[in-house]
Coordinates of C-alpha atoms and ligand atoms in Angstrom, one line a residue:
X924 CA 21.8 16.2 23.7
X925 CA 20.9 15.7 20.0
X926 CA 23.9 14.7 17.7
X927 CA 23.1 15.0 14.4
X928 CA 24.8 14.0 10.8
X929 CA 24.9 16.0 8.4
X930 CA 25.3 15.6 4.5
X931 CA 24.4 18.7 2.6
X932 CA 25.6 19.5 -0.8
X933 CA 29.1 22.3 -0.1
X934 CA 27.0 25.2 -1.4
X935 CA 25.6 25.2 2.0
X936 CA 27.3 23.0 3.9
X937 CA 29.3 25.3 6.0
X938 CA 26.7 27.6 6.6
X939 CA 24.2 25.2 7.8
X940 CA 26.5 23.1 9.9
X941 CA 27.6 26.5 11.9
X942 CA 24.1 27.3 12.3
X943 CA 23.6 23.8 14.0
X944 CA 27.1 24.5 16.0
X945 CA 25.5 27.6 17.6
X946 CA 21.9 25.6 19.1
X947 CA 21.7 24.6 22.4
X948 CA 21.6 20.9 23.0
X949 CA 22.8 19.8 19.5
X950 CA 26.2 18.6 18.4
X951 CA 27.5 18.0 15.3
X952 CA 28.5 14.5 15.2
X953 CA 30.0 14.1 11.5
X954 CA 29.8 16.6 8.7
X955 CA 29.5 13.7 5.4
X956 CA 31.3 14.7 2.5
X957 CA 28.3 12.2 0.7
X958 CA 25.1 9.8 1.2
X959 CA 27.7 6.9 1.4
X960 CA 29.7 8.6 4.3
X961 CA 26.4 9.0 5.9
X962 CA 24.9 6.1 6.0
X963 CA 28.2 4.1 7.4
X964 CA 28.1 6.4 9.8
X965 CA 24.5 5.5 10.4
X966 CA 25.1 2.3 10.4
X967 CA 28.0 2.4 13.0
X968 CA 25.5 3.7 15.3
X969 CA 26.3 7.4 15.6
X970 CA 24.0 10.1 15.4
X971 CA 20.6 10.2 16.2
X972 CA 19.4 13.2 13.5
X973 CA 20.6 13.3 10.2
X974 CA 19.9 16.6 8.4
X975 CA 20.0 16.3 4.5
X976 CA 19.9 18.5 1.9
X977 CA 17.2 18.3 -1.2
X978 CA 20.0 18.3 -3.5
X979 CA 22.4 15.9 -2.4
X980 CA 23.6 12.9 -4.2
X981 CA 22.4 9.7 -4.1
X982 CA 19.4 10.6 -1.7
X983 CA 16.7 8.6 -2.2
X984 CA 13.8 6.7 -0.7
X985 CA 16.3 3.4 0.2
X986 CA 18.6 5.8 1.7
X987 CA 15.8 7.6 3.9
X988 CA 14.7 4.1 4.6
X989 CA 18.1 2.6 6.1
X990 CA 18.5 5.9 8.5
X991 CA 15.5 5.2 10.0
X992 CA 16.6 1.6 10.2
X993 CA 19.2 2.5 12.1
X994 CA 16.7 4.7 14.3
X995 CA 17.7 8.0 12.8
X996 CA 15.4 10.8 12.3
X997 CA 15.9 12.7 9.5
X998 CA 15.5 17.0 8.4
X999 CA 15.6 18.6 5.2
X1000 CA 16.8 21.4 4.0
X1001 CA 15.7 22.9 1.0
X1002 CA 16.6 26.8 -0.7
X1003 CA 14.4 29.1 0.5
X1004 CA 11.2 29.7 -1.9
X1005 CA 11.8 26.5 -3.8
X1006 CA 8.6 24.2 -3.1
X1007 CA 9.5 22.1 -5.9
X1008 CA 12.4 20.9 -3.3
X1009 CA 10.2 20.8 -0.2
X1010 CA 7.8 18.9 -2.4
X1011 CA 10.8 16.2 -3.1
X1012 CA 11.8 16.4 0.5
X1013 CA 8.2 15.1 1.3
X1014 CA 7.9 12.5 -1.6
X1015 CA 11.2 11.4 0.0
X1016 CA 8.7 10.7 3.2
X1017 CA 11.0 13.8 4.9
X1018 CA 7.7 15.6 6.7
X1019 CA 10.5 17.8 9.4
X1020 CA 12.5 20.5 6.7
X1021 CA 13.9 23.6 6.7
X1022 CA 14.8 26.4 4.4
X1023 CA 18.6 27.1 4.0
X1024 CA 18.3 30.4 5.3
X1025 CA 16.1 29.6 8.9
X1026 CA 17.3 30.8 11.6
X1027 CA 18.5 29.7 15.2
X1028 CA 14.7 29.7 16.7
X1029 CA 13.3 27.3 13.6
X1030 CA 16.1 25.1 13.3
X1031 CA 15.8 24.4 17.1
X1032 CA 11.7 23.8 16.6
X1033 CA 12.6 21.6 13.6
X1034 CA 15.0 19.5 16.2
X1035 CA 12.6 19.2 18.6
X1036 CA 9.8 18.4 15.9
X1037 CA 11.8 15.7 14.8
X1038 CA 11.4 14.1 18.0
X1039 CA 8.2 14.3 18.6
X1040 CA 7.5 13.0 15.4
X1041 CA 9.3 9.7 16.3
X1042 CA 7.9 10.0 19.9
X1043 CA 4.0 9.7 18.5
X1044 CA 5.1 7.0 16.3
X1045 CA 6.3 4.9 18.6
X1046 CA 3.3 5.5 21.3
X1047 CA 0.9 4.6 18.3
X1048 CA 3.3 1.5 17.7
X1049 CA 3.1 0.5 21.4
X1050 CA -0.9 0.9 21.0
X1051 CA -0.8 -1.7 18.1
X1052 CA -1.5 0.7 15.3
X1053 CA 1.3 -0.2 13.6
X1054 CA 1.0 -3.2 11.3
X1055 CA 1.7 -6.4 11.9
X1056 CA 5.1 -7.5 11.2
X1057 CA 6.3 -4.1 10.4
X1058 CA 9.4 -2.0 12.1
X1059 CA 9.1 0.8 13.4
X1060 CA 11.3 2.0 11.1
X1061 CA 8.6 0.8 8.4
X1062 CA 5.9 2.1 10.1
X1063 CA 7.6 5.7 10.5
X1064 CA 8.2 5.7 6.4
X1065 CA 4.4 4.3 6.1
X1066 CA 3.7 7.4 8.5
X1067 CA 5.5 9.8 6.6
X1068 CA 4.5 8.6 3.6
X1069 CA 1.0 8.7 4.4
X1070 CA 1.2 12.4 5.9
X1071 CA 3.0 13.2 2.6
X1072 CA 0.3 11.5 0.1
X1073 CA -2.3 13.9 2.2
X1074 CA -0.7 16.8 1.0
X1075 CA -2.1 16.1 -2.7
X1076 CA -5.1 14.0 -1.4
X1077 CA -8.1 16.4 -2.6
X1078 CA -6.3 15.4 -5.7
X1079 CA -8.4 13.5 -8.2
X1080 CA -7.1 12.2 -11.9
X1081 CA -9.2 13.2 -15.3
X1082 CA -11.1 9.7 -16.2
X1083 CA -9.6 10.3 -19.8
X1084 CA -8.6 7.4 -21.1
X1085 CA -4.8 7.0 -21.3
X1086 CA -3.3 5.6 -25.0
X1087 CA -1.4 2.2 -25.1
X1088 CA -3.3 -0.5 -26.1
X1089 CA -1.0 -2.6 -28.4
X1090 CA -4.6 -3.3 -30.4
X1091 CA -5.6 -1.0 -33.1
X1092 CA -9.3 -1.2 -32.3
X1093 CA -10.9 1.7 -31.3
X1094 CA -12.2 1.2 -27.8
X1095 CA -14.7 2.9 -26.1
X1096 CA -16.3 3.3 -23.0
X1097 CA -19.0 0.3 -23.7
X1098 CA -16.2 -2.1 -23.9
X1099 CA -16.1 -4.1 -20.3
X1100 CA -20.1 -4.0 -20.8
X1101 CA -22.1 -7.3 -20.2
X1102 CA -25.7 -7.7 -21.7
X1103 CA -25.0 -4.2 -23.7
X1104 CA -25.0 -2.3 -20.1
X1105 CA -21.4 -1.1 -18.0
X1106 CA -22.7 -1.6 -14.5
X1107 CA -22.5 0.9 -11.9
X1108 CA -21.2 3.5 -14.4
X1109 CA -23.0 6.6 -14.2
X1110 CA -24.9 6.0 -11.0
X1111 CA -23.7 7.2 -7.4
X1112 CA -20.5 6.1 -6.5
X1113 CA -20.6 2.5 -4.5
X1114 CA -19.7 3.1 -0.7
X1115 CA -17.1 1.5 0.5
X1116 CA -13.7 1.3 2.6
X1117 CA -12.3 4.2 3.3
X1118 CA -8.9 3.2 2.7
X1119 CA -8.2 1.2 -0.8
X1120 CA -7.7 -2.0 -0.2
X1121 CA -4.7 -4.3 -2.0
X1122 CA -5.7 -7.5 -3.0
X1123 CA -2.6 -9.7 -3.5
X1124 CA -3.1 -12.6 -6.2
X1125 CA -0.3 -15.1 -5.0
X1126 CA 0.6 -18.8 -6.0
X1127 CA 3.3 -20.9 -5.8
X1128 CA 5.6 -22.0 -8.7
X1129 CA 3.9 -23.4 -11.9
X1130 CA 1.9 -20.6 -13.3
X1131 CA -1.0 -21.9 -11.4
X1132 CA -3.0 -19.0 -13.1
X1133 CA -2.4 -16.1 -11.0
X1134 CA -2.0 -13.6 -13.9
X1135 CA -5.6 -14.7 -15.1
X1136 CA -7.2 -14.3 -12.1
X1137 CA -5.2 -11.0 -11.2
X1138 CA -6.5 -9.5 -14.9
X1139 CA -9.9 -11.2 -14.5
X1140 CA -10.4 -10.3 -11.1
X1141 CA -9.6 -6.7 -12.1
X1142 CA -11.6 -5.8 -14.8
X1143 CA -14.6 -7.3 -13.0
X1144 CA -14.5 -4.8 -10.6
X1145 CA -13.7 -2.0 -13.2
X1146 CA -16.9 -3.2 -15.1
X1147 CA -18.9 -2.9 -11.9
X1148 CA -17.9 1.2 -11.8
X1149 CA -15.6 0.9 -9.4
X1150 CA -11.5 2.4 -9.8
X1151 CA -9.0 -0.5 -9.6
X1152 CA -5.5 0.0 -10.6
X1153 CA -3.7 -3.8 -11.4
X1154 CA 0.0 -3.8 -10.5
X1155 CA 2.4 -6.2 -12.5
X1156 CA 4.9 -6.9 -9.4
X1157 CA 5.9 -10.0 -10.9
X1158 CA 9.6 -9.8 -11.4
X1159 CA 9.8 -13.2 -12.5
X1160 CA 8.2 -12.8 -15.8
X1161 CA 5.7 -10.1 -15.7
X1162 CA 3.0 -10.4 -18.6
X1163 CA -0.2 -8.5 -17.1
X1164 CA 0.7 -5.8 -20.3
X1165 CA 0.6 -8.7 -23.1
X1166 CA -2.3 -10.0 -21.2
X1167 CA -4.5 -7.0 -21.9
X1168 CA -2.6 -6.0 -25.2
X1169 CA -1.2 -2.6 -23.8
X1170 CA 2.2 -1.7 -25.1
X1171 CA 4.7 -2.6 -22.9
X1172 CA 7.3 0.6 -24.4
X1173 CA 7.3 2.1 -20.9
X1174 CA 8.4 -0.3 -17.6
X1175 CA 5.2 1.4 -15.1
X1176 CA 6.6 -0.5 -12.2
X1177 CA 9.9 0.4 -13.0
X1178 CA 9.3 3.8 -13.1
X1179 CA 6.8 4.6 -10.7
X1180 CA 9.7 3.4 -8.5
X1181 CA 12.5 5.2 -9.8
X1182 CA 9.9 7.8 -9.5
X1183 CA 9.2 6.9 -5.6
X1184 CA 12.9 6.5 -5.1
X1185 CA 14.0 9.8 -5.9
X1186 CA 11.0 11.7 -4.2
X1187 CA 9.4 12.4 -7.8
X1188 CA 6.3 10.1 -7.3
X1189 CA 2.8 12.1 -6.7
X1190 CA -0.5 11.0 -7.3
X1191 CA -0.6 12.8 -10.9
X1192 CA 3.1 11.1 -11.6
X1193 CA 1.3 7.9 -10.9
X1194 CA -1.9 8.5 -12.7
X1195 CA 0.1 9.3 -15.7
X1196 CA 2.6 6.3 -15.4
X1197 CA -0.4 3.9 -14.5
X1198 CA -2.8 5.1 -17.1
X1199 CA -6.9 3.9 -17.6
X1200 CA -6.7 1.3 -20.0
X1201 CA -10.3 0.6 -20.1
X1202 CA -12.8 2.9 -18.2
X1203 CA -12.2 2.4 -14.6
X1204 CA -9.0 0.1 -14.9
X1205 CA -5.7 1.1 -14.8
X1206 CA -2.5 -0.8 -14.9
X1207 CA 0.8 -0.4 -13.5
X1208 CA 3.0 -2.5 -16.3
X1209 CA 5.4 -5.0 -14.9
X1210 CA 9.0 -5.3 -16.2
X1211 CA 9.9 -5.7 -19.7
X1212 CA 12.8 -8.0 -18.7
X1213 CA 12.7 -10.3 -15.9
X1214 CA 16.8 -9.4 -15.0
X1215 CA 15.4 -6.1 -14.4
X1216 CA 14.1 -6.9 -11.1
X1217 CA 16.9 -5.0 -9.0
X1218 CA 14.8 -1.5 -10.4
X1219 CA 11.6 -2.8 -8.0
X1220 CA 13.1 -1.9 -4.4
X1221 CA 11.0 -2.7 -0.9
X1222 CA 11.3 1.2 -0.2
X1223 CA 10.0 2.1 -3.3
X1224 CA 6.9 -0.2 -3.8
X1225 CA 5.4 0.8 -0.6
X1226 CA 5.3 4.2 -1.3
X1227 CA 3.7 3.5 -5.0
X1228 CA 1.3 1.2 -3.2
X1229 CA 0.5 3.7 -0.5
X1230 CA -0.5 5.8 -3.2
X1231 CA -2.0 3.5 -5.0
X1232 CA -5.2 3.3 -2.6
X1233 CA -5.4 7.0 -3.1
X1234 CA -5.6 7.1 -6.8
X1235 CA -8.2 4.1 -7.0
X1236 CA -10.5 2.2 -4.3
X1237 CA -9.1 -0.8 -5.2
X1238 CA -5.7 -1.7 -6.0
X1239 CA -4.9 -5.3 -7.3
X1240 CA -1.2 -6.9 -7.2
X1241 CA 0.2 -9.7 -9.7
X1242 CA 2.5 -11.3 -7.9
X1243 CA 5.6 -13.6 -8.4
X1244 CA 5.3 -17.0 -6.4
X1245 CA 8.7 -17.3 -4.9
X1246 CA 8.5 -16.0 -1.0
X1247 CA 12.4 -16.8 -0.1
X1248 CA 13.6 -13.8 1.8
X1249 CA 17.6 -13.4 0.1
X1250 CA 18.2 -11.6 3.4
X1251 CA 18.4 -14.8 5.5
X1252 CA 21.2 -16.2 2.6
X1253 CA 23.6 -13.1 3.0
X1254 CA 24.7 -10.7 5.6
X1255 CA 24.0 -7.5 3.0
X1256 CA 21.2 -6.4 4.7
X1257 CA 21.2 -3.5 2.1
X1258 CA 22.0 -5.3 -1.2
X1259 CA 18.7 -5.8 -3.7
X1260 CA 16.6 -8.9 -2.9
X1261 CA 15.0 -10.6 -5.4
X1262 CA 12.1 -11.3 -4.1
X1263 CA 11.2 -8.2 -1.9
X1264 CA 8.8 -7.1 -4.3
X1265 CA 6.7 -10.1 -4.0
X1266 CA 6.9 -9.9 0.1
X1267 CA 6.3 -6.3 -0.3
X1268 CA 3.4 -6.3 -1.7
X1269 CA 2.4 -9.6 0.5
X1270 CA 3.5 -7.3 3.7
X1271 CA 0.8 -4.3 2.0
X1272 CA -1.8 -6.2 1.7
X1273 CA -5.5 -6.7 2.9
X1274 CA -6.0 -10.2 1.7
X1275 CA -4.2 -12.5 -0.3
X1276 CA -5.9 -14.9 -3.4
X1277 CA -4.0 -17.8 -3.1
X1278 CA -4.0 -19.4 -6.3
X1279 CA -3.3 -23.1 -6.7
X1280 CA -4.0 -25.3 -9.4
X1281 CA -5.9 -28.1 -10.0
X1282 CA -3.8 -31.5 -10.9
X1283 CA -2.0 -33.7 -8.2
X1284 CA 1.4 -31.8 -8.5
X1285 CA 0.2 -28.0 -8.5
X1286 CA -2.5 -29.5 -5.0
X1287 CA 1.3 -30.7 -3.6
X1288 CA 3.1 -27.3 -4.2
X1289 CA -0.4 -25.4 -3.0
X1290 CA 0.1 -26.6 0.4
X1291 CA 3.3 -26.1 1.0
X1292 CA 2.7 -23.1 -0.6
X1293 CA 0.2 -22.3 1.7
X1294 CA 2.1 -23.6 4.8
X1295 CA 5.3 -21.1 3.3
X1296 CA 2.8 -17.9 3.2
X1297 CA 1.8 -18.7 7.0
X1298 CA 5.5 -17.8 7.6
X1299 CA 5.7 -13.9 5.8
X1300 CA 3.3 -11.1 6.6
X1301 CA 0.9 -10.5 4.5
X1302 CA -3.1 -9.9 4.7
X1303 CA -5.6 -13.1 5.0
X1304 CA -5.2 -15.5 2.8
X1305 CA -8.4 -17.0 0.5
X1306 CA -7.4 -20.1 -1.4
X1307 CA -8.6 -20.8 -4.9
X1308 CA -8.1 -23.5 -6.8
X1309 CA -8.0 -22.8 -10.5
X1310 CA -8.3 -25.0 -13.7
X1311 CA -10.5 -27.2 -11.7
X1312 CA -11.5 -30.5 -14.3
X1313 CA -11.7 -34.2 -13.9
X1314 CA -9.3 -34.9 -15.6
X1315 CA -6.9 -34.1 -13.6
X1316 CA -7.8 -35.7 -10.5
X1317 CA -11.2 -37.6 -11.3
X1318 CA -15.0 -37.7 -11.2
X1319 CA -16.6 -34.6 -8.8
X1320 CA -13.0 -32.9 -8.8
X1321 CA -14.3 -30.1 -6.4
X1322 CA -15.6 -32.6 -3.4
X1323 CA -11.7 -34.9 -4.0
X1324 CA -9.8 -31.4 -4.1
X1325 CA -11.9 -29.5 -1.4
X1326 CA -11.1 -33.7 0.9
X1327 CA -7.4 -33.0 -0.1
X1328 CA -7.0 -29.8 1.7
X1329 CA -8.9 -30.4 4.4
X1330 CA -7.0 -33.2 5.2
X1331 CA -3.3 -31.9 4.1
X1332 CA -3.8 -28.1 4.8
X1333 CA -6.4 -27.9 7.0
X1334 CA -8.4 -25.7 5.3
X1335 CA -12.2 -25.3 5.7
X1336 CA -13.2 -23.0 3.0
X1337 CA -11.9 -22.9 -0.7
X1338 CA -13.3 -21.3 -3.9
X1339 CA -12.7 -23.1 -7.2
X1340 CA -12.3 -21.7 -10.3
X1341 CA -13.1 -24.2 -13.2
X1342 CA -10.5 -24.8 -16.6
X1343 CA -11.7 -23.3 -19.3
X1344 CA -9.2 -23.0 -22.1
X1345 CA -11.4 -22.0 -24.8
X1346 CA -12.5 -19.1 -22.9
X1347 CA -8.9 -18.5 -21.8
X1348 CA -7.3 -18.9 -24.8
X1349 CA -9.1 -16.9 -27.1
X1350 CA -8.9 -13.6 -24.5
X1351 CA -5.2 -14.0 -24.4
X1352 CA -4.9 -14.6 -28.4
X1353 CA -7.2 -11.2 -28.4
X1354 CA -5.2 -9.2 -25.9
X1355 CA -8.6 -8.8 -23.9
X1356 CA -9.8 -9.7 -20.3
X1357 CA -12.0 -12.2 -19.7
X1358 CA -14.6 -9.6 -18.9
X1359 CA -14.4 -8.4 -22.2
X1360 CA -13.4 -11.2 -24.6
X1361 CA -15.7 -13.6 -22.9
X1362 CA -18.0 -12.4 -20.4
X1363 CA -20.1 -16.0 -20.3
X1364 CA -17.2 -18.1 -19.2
X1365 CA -16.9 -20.0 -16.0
X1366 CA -14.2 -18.8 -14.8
X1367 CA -15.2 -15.0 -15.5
X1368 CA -18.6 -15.9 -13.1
X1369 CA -15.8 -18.0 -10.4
X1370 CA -14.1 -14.4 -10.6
X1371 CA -17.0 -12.3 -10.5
X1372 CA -18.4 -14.8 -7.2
X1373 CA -14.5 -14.2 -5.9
X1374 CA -14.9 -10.5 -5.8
X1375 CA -18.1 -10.3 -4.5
X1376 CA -16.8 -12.6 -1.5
X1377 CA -14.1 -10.0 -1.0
X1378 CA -15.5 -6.5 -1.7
X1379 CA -19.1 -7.2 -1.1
X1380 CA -19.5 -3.3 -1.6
X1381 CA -18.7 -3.5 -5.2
X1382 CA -21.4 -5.9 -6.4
X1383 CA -24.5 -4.3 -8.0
X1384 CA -27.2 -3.6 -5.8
X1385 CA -29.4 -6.7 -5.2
X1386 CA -26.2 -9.2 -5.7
X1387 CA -24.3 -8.7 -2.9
X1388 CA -24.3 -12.5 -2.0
X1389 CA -22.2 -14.2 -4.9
X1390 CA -23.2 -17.1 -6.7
X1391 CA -21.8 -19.7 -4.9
X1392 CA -23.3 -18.4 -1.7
X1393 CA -27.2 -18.2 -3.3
X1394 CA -26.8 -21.5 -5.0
X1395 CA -25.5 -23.4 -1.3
X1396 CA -22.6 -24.5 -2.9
X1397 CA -20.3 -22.9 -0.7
X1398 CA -17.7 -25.7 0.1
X1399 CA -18.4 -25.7 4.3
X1400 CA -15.7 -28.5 5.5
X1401 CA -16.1 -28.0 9.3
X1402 CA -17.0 -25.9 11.9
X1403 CA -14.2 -23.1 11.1
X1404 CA -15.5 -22.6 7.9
X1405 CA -15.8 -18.8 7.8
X1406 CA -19.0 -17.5 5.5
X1407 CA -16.8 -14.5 4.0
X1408 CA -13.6 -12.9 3.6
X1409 CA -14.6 -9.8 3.0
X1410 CA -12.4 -6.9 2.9
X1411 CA -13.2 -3.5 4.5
X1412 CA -16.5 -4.0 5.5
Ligands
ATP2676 N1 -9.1 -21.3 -15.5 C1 -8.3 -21.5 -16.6 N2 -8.7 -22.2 -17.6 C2 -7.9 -22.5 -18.7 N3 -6.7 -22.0 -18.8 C3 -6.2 -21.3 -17.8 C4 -7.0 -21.0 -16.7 N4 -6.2 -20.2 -15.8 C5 -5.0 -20.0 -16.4 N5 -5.0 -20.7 -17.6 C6 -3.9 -20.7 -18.5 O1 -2.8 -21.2 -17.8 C7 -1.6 -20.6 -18.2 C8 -0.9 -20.0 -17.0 O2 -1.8 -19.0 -16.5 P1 -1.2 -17.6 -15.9 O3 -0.3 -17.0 -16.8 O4 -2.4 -16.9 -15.4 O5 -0.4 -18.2 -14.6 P2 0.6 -17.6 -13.7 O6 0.5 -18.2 -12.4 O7 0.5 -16.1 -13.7 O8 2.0 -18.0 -14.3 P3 3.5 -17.3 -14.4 O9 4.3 -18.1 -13.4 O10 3.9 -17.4 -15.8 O11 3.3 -15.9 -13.9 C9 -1.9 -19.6 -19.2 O12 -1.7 -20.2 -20.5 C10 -3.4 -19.4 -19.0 O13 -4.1 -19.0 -20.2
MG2677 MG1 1.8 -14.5 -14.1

């Protein structure tokens, strides 16, 4: 027997609801008045179906999200003819819906769809193909999602270049070029994964340099002709837009998930709201104000990163260090978190650049860092240790640091990025990336050698080994040192 919610806005309500009353197997468990009658009722474990209209209230991503928590498959039901309100119903991750006027024969094939739908999710669950760490509940809105992105996948965004820049200079598509040449632009495109891979730059508390190498890391892979869309998810203090000198009018992470939440969120929504700052990067702002941070829901930022890997081939996060899940500190399993962005975008990820910095303190807070990310899922960590100079912890500073983690964090392979505030500096005083501002500098090569070791694939042809490798300097501390951690290949 199928006992199903409904919450459907009173233009239809009664209509639907008798039309459910007259199927075999079903009953009716609660007619909601709203979405917050629903979802107590959800949540007090009644009801296994919950069918929805496209208008109603308050529905939303979160909301579609918590029935499924609660194990709760969920139906549309849209006017008949009106694909604008299918489409929603799909952006909403809602794949099972029905027009207002179906009758008896569809409404039972939706019901029985419904469960099927679950049915295959949980046998691909049971097969491991879910990911790690996620619910099913997660994985059935990853599902969902991932059917509904197909629907606009032959989809592909104009390359024109998007205003925004803060900078009055005029720039064109020569602009991320090194030695007078853009590489990779205008020859085939690169193979590579088939699914875009997110590369999370993480780091504990004490601005280690994550936003530098997240920017940097970026527009080196832009400048090789490869797609890469850098997303500010920093709710802390967000600053990848004054970074590159884009103007920082219009919130992207805010609104691509205000866009997400309410089902409004396609690939050309995105492409607009995430626009090409320089040929082949695009940026997803982060929030103008840190108090904002409630705007950046779980639900919300999957579904912008799922789409994310379709719009580009590689998607970048900026992330904010703190990994303390609120959920632990209060029984409002439903209340904003503070930090789910960050562990949301940990949780999406391929592989995570840990950035820690170089001195005695920032070494301290990387390995506990370290030992905190071991605890939330994410993709595989890479440690780098950035602003690496003597003077903050002596002569050879690579070989002391590279001895320090072995011995206090076990690790066997780390990639150092050296301090180079002139370099630095005078990018962030010019609103530029490194790439651009200050192609020679060490840390842009550290960079460039940090995405080759992750996306091989992207490196010219002929330099698919990075530098580090071809010079032997590769720090190899013991006999689990792995030679790359390379992403989707
Ligand atoms: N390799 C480097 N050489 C010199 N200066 C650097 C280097 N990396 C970062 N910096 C400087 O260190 C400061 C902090 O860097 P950044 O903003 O990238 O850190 P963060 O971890 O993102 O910090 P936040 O907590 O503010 O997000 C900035 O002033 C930046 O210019
Ligand atoms: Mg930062």
């Amino acid at each position: 027997m199928t006992e199903v919610l409904t919450a459907l806005s009173h233009q239809w309500e009664s209509a639907v609801a008798t039309t459910l009353e007259g199927l075999r197997d079903v009953t009716v468990t609660r007619r909601c008045a709203d979405v917050s009658e629903l979802l107590s009722v959800a949540d007090a474990g009644l009801g296994d179906t919950a069918v929805v209209s496209s208008d109603l209230r308050g529905l939303d991503l979160a909301v579609v999200k918590r029935l499924r928590a609660n194990r709760i498959r969920v139906i549309g039901v849209h006017p008949a003819d009106d694909e604008g309100a299918e489409r929603r119903l799909r952006q909403l991750t809602i794949t099972a819906t029905v027009a207002v006027d179906a009758g008896t024969d569809r409404w039972q094939q939706s019901l029985e769809d419904g469960a099927a739908d679950v049915d295959d999710l949980e046998a691909a669950l049971r097969d491991g193909a879910g990911r790690d760490g996620a619910s099913p509940a997660e994985a059935a809105a990853a599902a969902a999602a991932a059917a509904a992105a197909d629907e606009v996948s032959g989809w592909r965004p104009a390359g024109a270049v998007a205003p925004g820049r803060a900078s009055d200079e005029p720039r064109d598509a020569g602009v991320l070029a090194v030695d007078g040449e853009v590489p990779g632009r205008g020859t085939a495109p690169r193979p590579g994964p088939e699914r875009a891979p997110v590369v999370a730059v993480w780091g504990p508390t004490g601005a280690p340099g994550r936003t530098t190498v997240a920017t940097t890391l970026a527009a080196e892979i832009a400048g090789r002709g490869v797609e890469v869309l850098l997303v500010d998810a920093d709710t802390y203090g967000g600053c990848v837009a004054q970074t590159l000198g884009l103007l920082d009018e219009a919130p992207g992470i805010a609104a691509a998930c205000r866009a997400a939440d309410q089902g409004l969120l396609d690939l050309p929504a995105l492409s607009r709201i995430a626009p090409e700052v320089v040929p082949g990067l695009r940026v997803l702002t982060g929030l103008p104000k840190a108090e904002r941070w409630p705007e950046v829901r779980a639900a919300a930022l999957e579904r912008v990163l799922e789409l994310s890997r379709e719009l580009v081939r590689v998607v970048v996060v900026d992330c904010a260090f703190c990994l303390e899940d609120d959920e632990e500190l209060s029984y409002d399993t439903v209340a904003p978190r503070r930090n789910e962005a960050t562990l949301t975008s940990l949780a999406a990820s391929d592989v995570v650049v840990a950035v820690g910095g170089a001195d005695p303190v920032a070494l301290q807070r990387f390995v506990r860092g370290l030992q905190e990310l071991g605890t939330v899922p994410s993709g595989e960590p890479v440690p780098v240790v950035n602003r690496v100079r003597s003077g903050a912890v002596g002569s050879r500073p690579e070989s002391r640091i590279a001895d320090s983690l072995l011995r206090f964090a076990g690790l066997t392979s780390v990639r150092f990025v050296p301090d180079d505030a002139p370099g630095v500096d005078g990018a962030l005083l010019a609103g530029r990336s490194l790439v651009e501002h200050a192609p020679d500098s060490p840390v842009r090569h550290a960079v460039a050698d940090l995405a080759t070791g992750l996306l091989p694939w992207t490196a010219p042809p002929g330099d698919r080994r990075d530098r580090r490798d071809r010079r032997g300097r590769r720090r190899r501390l013991g006999p689990g040192s792995r030679s790359s951690s390379a992403v989707g290949t």
